[in-house]
């Protein structure tokens, strides 16, 4: 697949994350006006509320793009998703005779405020990266017990808090929690001293289901993907996680990128899962390439310093695809709702510079890593901005997700102090 040229000149630049091939879905506002749906094209945003009102696109009987979320459109289903993509591609392609009608509905992205692109009814986070699970398991339980016995058979996950999902740019407050270190004789209530990120991709359920679905059906039900940072308080996590898994350590915030990149835009980048170390049960077996070749990176910018890239990896490092995770999620009968968000699990590669969390990069704080400024880090310090980036690289174009960042603010005073 090569670049689809657009009459929006900035969309043809080799370095734009938003060529016509992408058409990612976001929600934006200008000044005091209401947030509504738009797609990014080059350095512009096409106002779909306005385009729909002008009668230039019709994907349903009732307007769907004046809403401040994409859920209404997603609920129209796969045929509508393909229909919109076809219509927008035709309107924005070089040589389109609609240019003079469409052009007034473009706004400069620099003037827009981006909002949460969807309503997230439920949020689930998985633990599906083999290198991450091996690294964390080695630190928490020793090398011989690194991978739990179920790990190669089932995509492990937990039900998170949808209410804590925020859009890129939202500040994140260092949490308080109950902490007990390995050498402490009793737990204490304190601000987390081991606050961390997790580099993940989020898959968005676009078609509801009620009962078990196959891996292929699950693949078809996924509307698109976002970058996702699962902020994690490691000291709270290490004390609370047995036997029911993460709870308050993951309840502070989960940041997503403002643009949903559709599965259709990622289609040319589909990639096989890694070789299976044990055969999966039939209902989870691979049925085609369902991962994507997406380069991922993490940067850390101290309050006063320059930006350092601290990790680079790729989404193909996942052991389970989002389709396998979604299929597994439905096996016991749990209904899935349009807008449900599934975190992939931390994405780490086999090498040291490919680790998607500070816990792994600093090996539990034992091996602090050095930033461009010469400072070292084991975990996040107040004022640090952590950012994720993701790019699929085509022939003369790239598919990007926009920023996924957050700045960590100091903990508030003890919330229970009188
Ligand atoms: Mn996670």
Coordinates of N, CA and C in Angstrom, one line a residue, residues 26-29 33-38 49 64-72 114-120 260:
X26 N -11.4 11.3 16.2 CA -11.2 12.1 17.4 C -12.4 12.9 17.7
X27 N -12.4 13.6 18.9 CA -13.4 14.6 19.3 C -12.6 15.8 19.6
X28 N -13.1 17.0 19.0 CA -12.4 18.2 19.2 C -13.4 19.3 19.5
X29 N -12.9 20.5 20.0 CA -13.7 21.7 20.1 C -12.8 22.9 19.8
X33 N -17.2 26.4 21.5 CA -18.2 25.5 20.8 C -18.1 24.1 21.4
X34 N -19.2 23.3 21.2 CA -19.3 22.0 21.8 C -18.4 21.0 21.1
X35 N -17.8 20.1 21.9 CA -17.0 19.0 21.3 C -17.8 18.1 20.3
X36 N -17.2 17.8 19.2 CA -17.9 16.9 18.2 C -16.9 16.1 17.5
X37 N -17.3 15.2 16.7 CA -16.5 14.2 16.0 C -15.7 14.9 14.8
X38 N -14.5 14.4 14.7 CA -13.7 14.9 13.5 C -12.7 13.8 13.2
X49 N -19.3 16.9 12.1 CA -20.6 17.5 12.4 C -21.0 18.4 11.2
X64 N -25.0 11.5 13.5 CA -24.2 10.8 14.6 C -22.9 11.6 14.9
X65 N -22.6 12.6 14.2 CA -21.3 13.2 14.4 C -21.3 14.5 15.2
X66 N -22.5 14.9 15.6 CA -22.6 16.1 16.5 C -22.4 15.7 17.9
X67 N -22.3 14.4 18.2 CA -22.1 13.9 19.5 C -20.6 14.1 19.9
X68 N -20.4 14.2 21.3 CA -19.0 14.3 21.7 C -18.3 13.0 21.9
X69 N -18.7 12.0 21.3 CA -18.1 10.6 21.3 C -18.4 9.9 20.0
X70 N -17.6 8.9 19.7 CA -17.8 8.1 18.5 C -18.7 6.9 18.7
X71 N -19.2 6.6 20.0 CA -19.9 5.4 20.2 C -21.2 5.3 19.3
X72 N -21.9 6.4 19.0 CA -23.1 6.3 18.2 C -22.7 5.8 16.8
X114 N -8.4 18.7 22.0 CA -8.9 17.3 21.8 C -9.4 16.8 23.1
X115 N -10.5 16.0 23.0 CA -11.2 15.4 24.1 C -11.1 13.9 24.0
X116 N -11.6 13.2 25.1 CA -11.8 11.8 25.0 C -12.6 11.5 23.7
X117 N -12.1 10.6 22.9 CA -12.8 10.3 21.6 C -14.0 9.4 21.8
X118 N -14.2 8.8 22.9 CA -15.3 7.9 23.1 C -15.7 7.8 24.5
X119 N -16.9 7.3 24.8 CA -17.3 6.9 26.1 C -16.9 5.5 26.3
X120 N -16.1 5.2 27.4 CA -15.6 3.9 27.7 C -16.5 3.2 28.8
X260 N -8.4 7.6 17.6 CA -8.6 6.2 17.4 C -8.2 5.8 15.9

